[in-house]
XYZ file of C-alpha atoms in Angstrom:
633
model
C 0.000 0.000 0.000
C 2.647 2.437 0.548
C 4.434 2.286 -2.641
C 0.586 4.054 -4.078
C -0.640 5.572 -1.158
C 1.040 8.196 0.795
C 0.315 6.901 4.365
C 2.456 10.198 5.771
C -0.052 12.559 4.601
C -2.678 11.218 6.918
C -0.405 10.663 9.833
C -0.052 14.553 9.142
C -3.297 15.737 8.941
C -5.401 12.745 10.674
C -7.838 10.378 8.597
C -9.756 13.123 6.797
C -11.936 12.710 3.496
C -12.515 15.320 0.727
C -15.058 15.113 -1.514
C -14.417 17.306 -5.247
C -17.454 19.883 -5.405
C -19.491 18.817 -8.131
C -19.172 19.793 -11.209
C -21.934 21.953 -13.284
C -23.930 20.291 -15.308
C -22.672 16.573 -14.418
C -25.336 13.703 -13.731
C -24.865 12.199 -10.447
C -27.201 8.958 -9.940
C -29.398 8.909 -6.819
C -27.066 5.790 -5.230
C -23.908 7.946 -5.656
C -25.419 11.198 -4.174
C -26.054 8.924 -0.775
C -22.565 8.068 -0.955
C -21.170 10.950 -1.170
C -23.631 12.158 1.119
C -22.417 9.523 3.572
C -19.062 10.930 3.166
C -19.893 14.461 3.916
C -21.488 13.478 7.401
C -18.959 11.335 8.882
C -16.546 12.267 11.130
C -14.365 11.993 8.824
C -15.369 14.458 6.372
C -13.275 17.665 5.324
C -14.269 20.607 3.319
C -10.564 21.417 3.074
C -8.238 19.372 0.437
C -5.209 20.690 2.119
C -6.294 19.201 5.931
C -7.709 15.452 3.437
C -5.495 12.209 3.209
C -8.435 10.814 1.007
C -9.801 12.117 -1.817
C -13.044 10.811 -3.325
C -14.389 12.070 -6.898
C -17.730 14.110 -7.369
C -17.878 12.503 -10.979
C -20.081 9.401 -10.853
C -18.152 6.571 -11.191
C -20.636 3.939 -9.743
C -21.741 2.524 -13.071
C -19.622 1.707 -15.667
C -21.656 -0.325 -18.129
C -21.600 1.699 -21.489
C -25.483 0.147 -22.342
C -26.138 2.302 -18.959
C -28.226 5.303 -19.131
C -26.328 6.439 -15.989
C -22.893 5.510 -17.569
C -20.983 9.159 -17.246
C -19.302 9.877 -20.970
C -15.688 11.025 -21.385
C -14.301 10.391 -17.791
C -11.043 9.615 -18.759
C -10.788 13.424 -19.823
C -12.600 14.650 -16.883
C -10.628 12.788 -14.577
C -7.177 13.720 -15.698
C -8.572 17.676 -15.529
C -8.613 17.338 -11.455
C -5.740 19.287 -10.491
C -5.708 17.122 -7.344
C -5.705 14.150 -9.345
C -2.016 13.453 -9.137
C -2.287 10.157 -11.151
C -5.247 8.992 -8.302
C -2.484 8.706 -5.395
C -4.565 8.773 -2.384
C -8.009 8.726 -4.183
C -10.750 6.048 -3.533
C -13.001 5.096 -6.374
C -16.785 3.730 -5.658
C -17.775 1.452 -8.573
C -20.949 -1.413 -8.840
C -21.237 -1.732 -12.388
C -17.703 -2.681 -14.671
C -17.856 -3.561 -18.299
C -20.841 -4.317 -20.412
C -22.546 -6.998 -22.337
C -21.467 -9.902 -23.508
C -18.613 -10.306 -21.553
C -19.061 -8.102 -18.432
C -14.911 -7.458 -17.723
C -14.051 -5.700 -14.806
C -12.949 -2.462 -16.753
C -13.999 0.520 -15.367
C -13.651 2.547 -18.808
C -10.559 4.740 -17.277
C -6.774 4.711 -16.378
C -7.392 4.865 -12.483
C -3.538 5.313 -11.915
C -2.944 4.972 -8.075
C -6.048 5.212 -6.897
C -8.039 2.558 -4.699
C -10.881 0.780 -5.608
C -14.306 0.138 -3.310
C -16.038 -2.254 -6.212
C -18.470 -4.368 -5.838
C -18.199 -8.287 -7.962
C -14.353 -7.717 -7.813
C -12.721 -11.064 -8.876
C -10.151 -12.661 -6.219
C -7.602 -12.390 -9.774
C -8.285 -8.407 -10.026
C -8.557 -7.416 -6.577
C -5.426 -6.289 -4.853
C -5.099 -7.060 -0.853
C -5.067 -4.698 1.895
C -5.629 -1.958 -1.232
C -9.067 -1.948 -2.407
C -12.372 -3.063 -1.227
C -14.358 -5.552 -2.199
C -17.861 -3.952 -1.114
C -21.866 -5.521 -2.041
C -23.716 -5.069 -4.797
C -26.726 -2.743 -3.603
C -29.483 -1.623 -5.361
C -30.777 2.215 -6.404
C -33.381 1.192 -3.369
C -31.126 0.197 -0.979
C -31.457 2.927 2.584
C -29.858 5.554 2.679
C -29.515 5.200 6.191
C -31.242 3.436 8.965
C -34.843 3.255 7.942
C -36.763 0.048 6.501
C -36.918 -0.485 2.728
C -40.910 -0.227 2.165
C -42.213 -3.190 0.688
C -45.487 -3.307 -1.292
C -47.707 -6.634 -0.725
C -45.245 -8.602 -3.348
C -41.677 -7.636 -3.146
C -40.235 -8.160 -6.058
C -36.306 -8.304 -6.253
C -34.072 -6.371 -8.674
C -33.452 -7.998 -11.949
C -29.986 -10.320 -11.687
C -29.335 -13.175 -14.683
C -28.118 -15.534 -14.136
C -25.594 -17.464 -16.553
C -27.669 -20.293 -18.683
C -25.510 -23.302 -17.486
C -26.194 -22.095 -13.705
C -30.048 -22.408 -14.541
C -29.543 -25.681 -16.019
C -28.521 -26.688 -12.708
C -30.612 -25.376 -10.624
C -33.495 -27.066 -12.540
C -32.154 -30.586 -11.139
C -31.615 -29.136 -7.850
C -35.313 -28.162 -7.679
C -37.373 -30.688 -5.991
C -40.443 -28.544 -4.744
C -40.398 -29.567 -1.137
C -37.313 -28.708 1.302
C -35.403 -27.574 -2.240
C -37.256 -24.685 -3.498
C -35.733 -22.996 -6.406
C -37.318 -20.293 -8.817
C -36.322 -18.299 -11.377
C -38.235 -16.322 -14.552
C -36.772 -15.166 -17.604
C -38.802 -11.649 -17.201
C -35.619 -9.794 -17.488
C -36.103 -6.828 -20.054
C -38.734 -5.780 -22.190
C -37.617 -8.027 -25.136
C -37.493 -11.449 -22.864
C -39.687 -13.353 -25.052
C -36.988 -12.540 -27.758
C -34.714 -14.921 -26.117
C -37.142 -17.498 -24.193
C -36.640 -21.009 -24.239
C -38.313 -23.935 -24.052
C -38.425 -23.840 -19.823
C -39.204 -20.570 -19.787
C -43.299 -21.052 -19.817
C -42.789 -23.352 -16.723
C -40.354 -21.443 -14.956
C -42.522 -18.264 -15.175
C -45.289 -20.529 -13.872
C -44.042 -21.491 -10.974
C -42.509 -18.574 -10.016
C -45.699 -16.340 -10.075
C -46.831 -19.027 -7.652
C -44.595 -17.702 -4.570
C -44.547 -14.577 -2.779
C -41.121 -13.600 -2.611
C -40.616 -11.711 0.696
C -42.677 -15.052 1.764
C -40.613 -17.543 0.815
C -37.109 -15.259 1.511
C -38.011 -14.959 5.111
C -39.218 -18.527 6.106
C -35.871 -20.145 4.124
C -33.315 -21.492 5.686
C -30.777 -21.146 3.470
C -30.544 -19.073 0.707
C -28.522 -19.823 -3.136
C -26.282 -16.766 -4.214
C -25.637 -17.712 -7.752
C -23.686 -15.065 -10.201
C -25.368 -12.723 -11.719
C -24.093 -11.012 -14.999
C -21.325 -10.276 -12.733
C -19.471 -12.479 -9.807
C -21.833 -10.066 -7.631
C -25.844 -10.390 -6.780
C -28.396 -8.540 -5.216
C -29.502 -11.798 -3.452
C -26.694 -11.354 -1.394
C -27.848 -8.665 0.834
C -31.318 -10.135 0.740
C -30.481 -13.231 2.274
C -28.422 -11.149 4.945
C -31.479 -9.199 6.023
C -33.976 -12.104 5.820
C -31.483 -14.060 8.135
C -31.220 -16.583 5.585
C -27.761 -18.336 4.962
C -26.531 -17.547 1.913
C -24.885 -20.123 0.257
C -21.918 -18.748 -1.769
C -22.355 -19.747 -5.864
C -19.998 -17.355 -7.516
C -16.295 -19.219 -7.966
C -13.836 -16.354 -7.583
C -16.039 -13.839 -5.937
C -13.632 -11.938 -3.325
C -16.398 -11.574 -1.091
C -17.520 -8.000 0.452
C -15.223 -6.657 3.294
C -13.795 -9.800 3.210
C -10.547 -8.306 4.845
C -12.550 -7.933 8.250
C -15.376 -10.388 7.803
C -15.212 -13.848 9.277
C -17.197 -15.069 6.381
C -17.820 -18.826 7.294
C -19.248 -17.936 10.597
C -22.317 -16.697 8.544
C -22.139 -18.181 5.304
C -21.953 -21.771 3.676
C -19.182 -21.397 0.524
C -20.232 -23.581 -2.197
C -18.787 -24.447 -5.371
C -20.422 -23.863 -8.556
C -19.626 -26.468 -10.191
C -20.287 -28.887 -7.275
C -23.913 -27.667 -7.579
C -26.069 -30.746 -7.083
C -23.763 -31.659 -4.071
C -25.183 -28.460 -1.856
C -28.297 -30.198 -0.960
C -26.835 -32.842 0.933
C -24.124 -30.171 2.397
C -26.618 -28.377 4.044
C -28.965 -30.903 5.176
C -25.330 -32.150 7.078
C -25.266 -28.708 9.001
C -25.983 -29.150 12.616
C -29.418 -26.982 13.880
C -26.853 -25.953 16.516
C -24.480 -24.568 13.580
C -27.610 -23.354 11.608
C -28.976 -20.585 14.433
C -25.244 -19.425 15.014
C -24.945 -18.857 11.506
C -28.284 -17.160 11.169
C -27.664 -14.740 13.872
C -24.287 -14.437 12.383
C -26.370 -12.740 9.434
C -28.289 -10.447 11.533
C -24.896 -9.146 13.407
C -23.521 -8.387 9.780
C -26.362 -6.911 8.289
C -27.130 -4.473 10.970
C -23.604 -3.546 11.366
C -22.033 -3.212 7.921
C -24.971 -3.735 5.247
C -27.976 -2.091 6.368
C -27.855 1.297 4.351
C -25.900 3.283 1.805
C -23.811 5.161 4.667
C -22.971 1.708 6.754
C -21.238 0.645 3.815
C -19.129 3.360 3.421
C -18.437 3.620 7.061
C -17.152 0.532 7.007
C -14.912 1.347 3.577
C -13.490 4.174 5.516
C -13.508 2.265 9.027
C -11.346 -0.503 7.037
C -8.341 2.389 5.011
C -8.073 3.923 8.243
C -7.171 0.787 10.042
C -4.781 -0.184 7.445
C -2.689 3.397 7.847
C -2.464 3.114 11.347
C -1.813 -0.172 11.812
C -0.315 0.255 15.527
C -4.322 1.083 16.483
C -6.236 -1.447 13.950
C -9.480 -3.268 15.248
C -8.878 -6.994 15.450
C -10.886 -9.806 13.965
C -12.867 -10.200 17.423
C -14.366 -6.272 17.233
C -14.941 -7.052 13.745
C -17.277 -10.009 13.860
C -18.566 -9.858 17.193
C -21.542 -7.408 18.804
C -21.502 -4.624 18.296
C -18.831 -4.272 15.709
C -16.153 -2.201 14.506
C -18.304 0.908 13.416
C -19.156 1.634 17.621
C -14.999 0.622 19.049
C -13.455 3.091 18.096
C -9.390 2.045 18.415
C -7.988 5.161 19.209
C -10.171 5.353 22.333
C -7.829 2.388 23.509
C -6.254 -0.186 21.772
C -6.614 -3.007 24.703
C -10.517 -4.507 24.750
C -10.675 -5.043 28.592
C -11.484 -0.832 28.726
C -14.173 -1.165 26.468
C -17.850 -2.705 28.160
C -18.477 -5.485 25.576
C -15.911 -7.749 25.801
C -15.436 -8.804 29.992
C -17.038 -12.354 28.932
C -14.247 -12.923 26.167
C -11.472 -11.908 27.856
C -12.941 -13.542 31.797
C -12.532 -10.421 33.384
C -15.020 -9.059 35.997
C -16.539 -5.881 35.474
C -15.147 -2.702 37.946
C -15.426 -2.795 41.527
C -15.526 1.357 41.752
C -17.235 3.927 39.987
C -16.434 7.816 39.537
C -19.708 10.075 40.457
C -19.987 13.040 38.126
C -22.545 15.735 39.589
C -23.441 18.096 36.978
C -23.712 21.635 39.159
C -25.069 24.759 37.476
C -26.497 26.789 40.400
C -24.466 28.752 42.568
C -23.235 27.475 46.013
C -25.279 29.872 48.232
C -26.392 27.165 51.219
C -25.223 24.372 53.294
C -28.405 22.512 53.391
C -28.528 22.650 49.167
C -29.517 19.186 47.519
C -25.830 18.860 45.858
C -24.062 19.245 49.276
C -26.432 16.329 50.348
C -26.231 14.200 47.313
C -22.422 14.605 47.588
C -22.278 13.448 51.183
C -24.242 10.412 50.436
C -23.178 9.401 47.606
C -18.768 9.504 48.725
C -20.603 7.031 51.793
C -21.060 4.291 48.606
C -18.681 1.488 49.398
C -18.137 1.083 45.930
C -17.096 4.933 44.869
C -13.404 5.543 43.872
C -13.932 9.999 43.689
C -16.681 12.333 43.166
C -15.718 15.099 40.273
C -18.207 17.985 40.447
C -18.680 19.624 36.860
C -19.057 23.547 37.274
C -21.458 24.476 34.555
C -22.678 27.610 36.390
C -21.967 31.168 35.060
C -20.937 31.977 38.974
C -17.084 31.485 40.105
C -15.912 28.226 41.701
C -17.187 27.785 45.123
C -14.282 28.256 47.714
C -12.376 24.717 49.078
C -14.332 24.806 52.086
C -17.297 25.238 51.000
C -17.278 21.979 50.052
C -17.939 18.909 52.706
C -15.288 16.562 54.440
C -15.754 13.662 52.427
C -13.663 10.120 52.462
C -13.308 10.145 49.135
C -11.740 12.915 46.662
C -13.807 15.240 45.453
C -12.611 17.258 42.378
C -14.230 20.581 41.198
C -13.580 21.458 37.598
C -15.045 24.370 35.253
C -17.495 22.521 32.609
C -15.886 23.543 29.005
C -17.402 26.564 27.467
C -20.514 25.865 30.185
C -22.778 23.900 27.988
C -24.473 20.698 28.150
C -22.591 18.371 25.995
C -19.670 19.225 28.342
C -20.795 16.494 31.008
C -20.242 13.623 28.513
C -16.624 14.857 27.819
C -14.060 12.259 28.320
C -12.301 13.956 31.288
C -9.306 12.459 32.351
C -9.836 12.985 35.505
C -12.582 10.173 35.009
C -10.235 7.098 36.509
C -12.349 4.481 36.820
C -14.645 3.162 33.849
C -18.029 3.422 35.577
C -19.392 7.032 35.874
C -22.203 7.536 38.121
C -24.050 10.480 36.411
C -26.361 12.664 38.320
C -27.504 16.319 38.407
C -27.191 18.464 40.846
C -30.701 18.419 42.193
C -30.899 14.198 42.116
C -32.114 12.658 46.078
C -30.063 9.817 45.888
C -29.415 7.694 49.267
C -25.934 5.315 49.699
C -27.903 2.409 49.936
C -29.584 3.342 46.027
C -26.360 4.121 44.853
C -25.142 0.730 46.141
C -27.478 -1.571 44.671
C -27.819 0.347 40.953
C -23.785 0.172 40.723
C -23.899 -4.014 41.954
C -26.802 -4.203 39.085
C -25.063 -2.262 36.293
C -22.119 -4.210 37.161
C -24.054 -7.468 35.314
C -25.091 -5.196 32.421
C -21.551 -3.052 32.209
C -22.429 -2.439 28.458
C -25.859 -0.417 29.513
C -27.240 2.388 31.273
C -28.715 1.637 34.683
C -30.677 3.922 36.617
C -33.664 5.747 38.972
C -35.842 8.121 36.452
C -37.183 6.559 33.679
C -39.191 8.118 30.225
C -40.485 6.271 27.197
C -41.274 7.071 23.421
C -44.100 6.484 21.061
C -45.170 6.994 17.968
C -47.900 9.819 16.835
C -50.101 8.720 14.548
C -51.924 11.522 13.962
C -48.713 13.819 13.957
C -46.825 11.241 12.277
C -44.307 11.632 14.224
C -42.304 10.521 17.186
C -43.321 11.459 20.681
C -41.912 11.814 24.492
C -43.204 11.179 27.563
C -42.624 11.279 31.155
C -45.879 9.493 32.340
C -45.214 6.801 35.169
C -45.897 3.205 33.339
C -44.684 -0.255 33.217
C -42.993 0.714 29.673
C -39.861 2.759 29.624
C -37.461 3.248 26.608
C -34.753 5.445 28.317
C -33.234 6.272 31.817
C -32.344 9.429 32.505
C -28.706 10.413 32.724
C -29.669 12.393 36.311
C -29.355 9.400 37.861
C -27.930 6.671 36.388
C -24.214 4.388 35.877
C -22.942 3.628 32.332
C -19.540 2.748 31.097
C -17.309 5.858 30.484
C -16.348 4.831 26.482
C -20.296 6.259 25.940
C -18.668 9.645 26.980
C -15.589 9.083 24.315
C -18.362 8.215 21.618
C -20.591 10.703 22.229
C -17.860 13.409 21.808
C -16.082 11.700 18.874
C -18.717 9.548 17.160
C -22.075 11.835 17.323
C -22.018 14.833 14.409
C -21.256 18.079 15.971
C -24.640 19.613 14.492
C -26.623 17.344 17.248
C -24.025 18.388 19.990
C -24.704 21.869 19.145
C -28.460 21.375 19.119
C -28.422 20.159 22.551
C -25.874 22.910 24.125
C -28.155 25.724 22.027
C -31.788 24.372 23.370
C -29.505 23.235 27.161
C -31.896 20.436 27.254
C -32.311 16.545 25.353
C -28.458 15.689 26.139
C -29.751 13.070 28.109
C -32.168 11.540 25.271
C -29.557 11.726 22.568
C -26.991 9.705 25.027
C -29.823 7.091 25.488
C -30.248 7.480 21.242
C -26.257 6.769 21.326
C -26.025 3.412 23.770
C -28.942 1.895 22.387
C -27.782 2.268 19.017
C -24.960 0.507 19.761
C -26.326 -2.373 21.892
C -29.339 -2.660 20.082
C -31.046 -3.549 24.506
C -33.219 -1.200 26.282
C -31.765 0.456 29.175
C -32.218 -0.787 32.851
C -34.732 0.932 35.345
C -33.761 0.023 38.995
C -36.356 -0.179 42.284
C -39.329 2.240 41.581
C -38.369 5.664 43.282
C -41.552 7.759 43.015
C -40.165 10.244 45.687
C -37.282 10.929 42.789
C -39.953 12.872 40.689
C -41.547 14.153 43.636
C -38.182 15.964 44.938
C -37.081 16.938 41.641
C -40.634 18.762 41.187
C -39.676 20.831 44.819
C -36.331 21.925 43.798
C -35.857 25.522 42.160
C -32.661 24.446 39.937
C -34.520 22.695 37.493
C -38.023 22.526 38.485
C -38.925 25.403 36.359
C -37.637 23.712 33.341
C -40.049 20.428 34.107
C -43.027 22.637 34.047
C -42.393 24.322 31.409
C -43.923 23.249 28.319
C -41.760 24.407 26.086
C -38.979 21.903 27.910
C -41.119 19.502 26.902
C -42.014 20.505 23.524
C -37.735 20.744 22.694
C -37.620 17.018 23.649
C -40.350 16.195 21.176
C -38.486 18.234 18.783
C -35.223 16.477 19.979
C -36.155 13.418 19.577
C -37.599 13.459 15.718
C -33.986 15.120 14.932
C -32.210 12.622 16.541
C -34.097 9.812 14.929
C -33.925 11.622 11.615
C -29.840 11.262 11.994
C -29.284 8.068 13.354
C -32.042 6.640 10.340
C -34.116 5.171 12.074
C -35.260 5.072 16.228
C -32.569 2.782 18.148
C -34.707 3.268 21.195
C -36.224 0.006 22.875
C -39.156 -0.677 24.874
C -38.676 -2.746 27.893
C -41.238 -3.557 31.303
C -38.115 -4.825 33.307
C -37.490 -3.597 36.532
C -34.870 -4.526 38.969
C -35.715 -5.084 42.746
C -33.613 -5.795 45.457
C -34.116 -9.261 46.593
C -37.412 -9.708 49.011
C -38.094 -5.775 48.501
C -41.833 -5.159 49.776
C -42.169 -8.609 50.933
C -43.489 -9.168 54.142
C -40.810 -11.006 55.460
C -38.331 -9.302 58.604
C -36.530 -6.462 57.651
C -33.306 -7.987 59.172
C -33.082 -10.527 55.966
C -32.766 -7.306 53.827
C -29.913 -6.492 52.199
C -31.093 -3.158 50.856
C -33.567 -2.561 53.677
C -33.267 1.291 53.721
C -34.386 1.225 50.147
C -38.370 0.589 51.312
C -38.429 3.226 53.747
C -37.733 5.762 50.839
């Protein structure tokens, strides 16, 4: 890679990707505007060539196939005419569609010089290791994000041939009862031109089927060629959870420098065809569901929209430049993937929360409290003086760090109680909200109790939601709980705070998580939600809840029903205004619609689970309580 990439410009300037501003009068198809698009609001996005390691053209470049009304004329011109160009050194190319009919080469119609390719049907002969990237074929449909592809009452899948001697096969394979296989020669307006004699039956039998039907209830799912090595079944037997079974000899299969493909796919042989039916039925049912959820892992992580896939391009360059920080093969294939561990957070897996069970280690004994404070220290007897004396009594807290967001000066040393623990007062940065998921150093331990300043919290609640979080490290635990819902009529996502059995988020007032949330919610998040939330001061705690669910794909956990928390926080002058006021309220609707809108679809969870101490409000002697002081609250 070195020899045509110049790996010293991004150890300069840090991974950053610039995107050429388009052109006048170029055509850009609808699946290359969501890439670029992608690009543009990542991280990892520059507006600035001279700050970019990576350059990636404006010019469509996606299709190829000269028979293509989207096929872009004259490239090789256009291309040399970029004064950034520099024979493609350090430029990534996005290509689905090479070469045209008969023959369908891999050709992409211009001298790419030194550039890298993301392609998708790229040949194991063509495709050069740890250089480009073998990504899926996808159609013009596929998300752009995170939201559902709508499907009418017959989904129908995009048009994919497949070669004549493949069909052959498959006819023999066929057998109508645990071996269903369909095709139609529908392809084109002029496919009665070049019927044969099986087409009539074929077509038959095929109408017969609801697709979406039979693609969810299979088992296992063929991938034959299609004009090229690639297919679109590919990434609909990913989503449906299906197996796909590999039929494309020399296919270098899509990220396949990352992806641990035989823990979710069976590779066949084409010309072995008839032989796959008795492969398969050979599988173990043990082997079959970890292979099927082996699918879902995948397609949710790397497949699921326009902008996952080229996350994961990106995700995969940058780990080959700095090699010293590179995700393994574990973060890869494993929940929840290497979009969400970020290396340069830390480069050993014991600090981040998903990976205790791999690596038998037990999650932290000792947590770091960090009281958000942002109303001047005029009173002994105020809440936060309280809360901070009962909290340093926890047996399991390591230091107390109190975060100064108020516009007053730092309280004097003694203002502060005589605590057995060390409390550390620092200024909040630039006094907004986002600043109380920054990842302070002075944060040693990697559980953070978070609470605000106005939270009633006693030692013995502290106690028993750190000993619970400590079986869920990877989630937030907690007191106050709110859930979502959808508005019909508004047609639109809702919030509220109304006490149920349903919950969808705990508030970050009072409640543990693991401290990498605070590292990804400064470095993963856009800034334009960041800013959203310091403008309005208000939804930080939603979009953190948006954030960890999103990544664990589980509902937070809501600890031993504390009705007096409401109740207290409604009596307190910090923030009580702010809960009555509707407007507060009307910002988290708003809030939560935007955050939604980003993330592509909504991450958040429903659950009805609450955790009790054991024996809490039975009627049994309080002496056999552990967390007795807990029921007198």
């Amino acid at each position: 890679m070195e020899s045509c990439f110049d790996v010293a410009l991004c150890q300069r300037t840090g991974f950053r990707v610039y995107v050429y501003p388009q052109q006048k009068g170029e055509k850009i198809a609808e699946s290359y505007q969501n890439i670029l698009a992608a690009i543009e609001g990542s991280r990892f996005y520059t507006s600035d060539p001279s700050q970019a390691c990576l350059f990636v053209l404006s010019l469509d470049t996606l299709d190829r196939d000269q028979l293509s009304p989207q096929y872009v004329h004259n490239l090789r011109a256009k291309v040399q005419g970029l004064h950034l160009w520099n024979n493609g050194r350090n430029h990534l190319i996005f290509n689905l569609y090479s070469g045209t009919w008969p023959d369908y080469t891999e050709d992409v119609g211009f001298d790419i010089g030194q550039a890298m390719l993301a392609k998708a049907s790229i040949s194991t002969e063509t495709f050069r290791p740890r250089f480009d990237v073998s990504i899926p074929l996808f159609s013009k449909d596929h998300p752009r994000t995170g939201e559902e592809v709508a499907h009418g009452d017959r989904l129908r899948p995009p048009a994919c041939l497949i070669p004549r001697d493949t069909r052959k096969a498959l006819y023999h394979v066929h057998n109508g009862e645990d071996v269903v296989l369909l095709t139609t020669c529908k392809h084109g307006k002029d496919w009665q031109k070049h019927k044969d004699s099986r087409c009539d039956r074929d077509n038959s039998e095929y109408e017969k089927y609801d697709y979406r039907e039979m693609l969810h209830n299979a088992t296992f799912c063929l991938v034959p060629r299609g004009r090229r090595l690639g297919s679109f079944r590919f990434l609909e037997a990913l989503q449906a959870a299906c197996v796909p079974v590999m039929l494309s000899n020399g296919w270098e299969l899509p990220f396949s420098e990352v992806i641990d493909w035989n823990q979710a796919a069976v590779i066949g042989d084409e010309r072995l065809l008839l032989q796959i039916p008795s492969t398969i039925r050979s599988i173990h049912q043990d082997k079959i569901l970890a292979l099927r959820q082996q699918t879902q892992f995948l397609w949710e992580a790397y497949f699921s929209s326009v902008e996952k896939i080229v996350l994961t391009t990106l995700e995969i360059i940058q780990d080959r430049i700095f090699k010293h920080i590179s995700r393994n093969s574990l973060i890869w294939n494993k929940h929840p993937g290497g979009l969400f561990v970020l290396p340069q957070y830390s480069s050993y897996l014991g600090d981040f929360p998903y990976y205790y069970a791999n690596l038998g280690l037990k999650p932290p004994s000792k947590f770091t409290a960090v009281i958000h404070a942002v109303t001047p220290l005029v009173s002994q007897s105020q809440p936060v003086l309280k809360l901070l004396v009962a909290v340093a009594k926890s047996q399991y807290c390591a230091q107390i760090i109190v975060l100064w967001n108020c516009d007053k000066p730092l309280p004097a040393k003694h203002r502060w109680p005589a605590t057995a623990v060390p409390v550390i007062v620092i200024e909040g940065e630039s006094k907004v909200m986002s600043s109380r998921f920054l990842p302070y150093d002075n944060i040693v331990t990697d559980a953070v109790l978070s609470l605000d300043e106005d939270t009633v919290l006693s030692t013995t609640e502290v106690d028993f939601a750190f000993t619970v979080w400590q079986s869920f490290p990877e989630r937030i635990v907690g007191y106050p709980a709110r859930s979502h819902f959808w508005d019909n009529t508004k047609e639109r996502w809702g919030y509220t705070s109304k006490w149920t059995n349903d919950y969808s988020m705990v508030l970050t007032g009072a409640a543990i998580y693991h401290k990498y949330y605070h590292y990804l919610y400064t470095h993963y998040l856009p800034a334009n939600l960041k800013n959203m939330v310091d403008q309005l001061a208000n939804c930080e705690d939603i979009l953190m809840n948006f954030l960890v669910s999103a990544v664990t794909k589980l509902p937070p956990i809501k600890v031993t029903q504390k009705k007096q928390y409401k109740e207290t926080m409604m009596g307190q002058t910090s923030r009580a205004s702010r809960w009555a006021d509707p407007d507060h309220f009307a910002q988290r609707q708003s809030c939560m619609n935007t955050f939604a809108s980003w993330f592509g679809y909504m991450p958040l969870i429903h659950s009805q689970m609450r955790l009790d101490p054991v024996l809490f409000k039975d009627q049994v002697s309080i002496l056999r309580k552990k967390y007795r002081d807990i029921e007198r609250l």
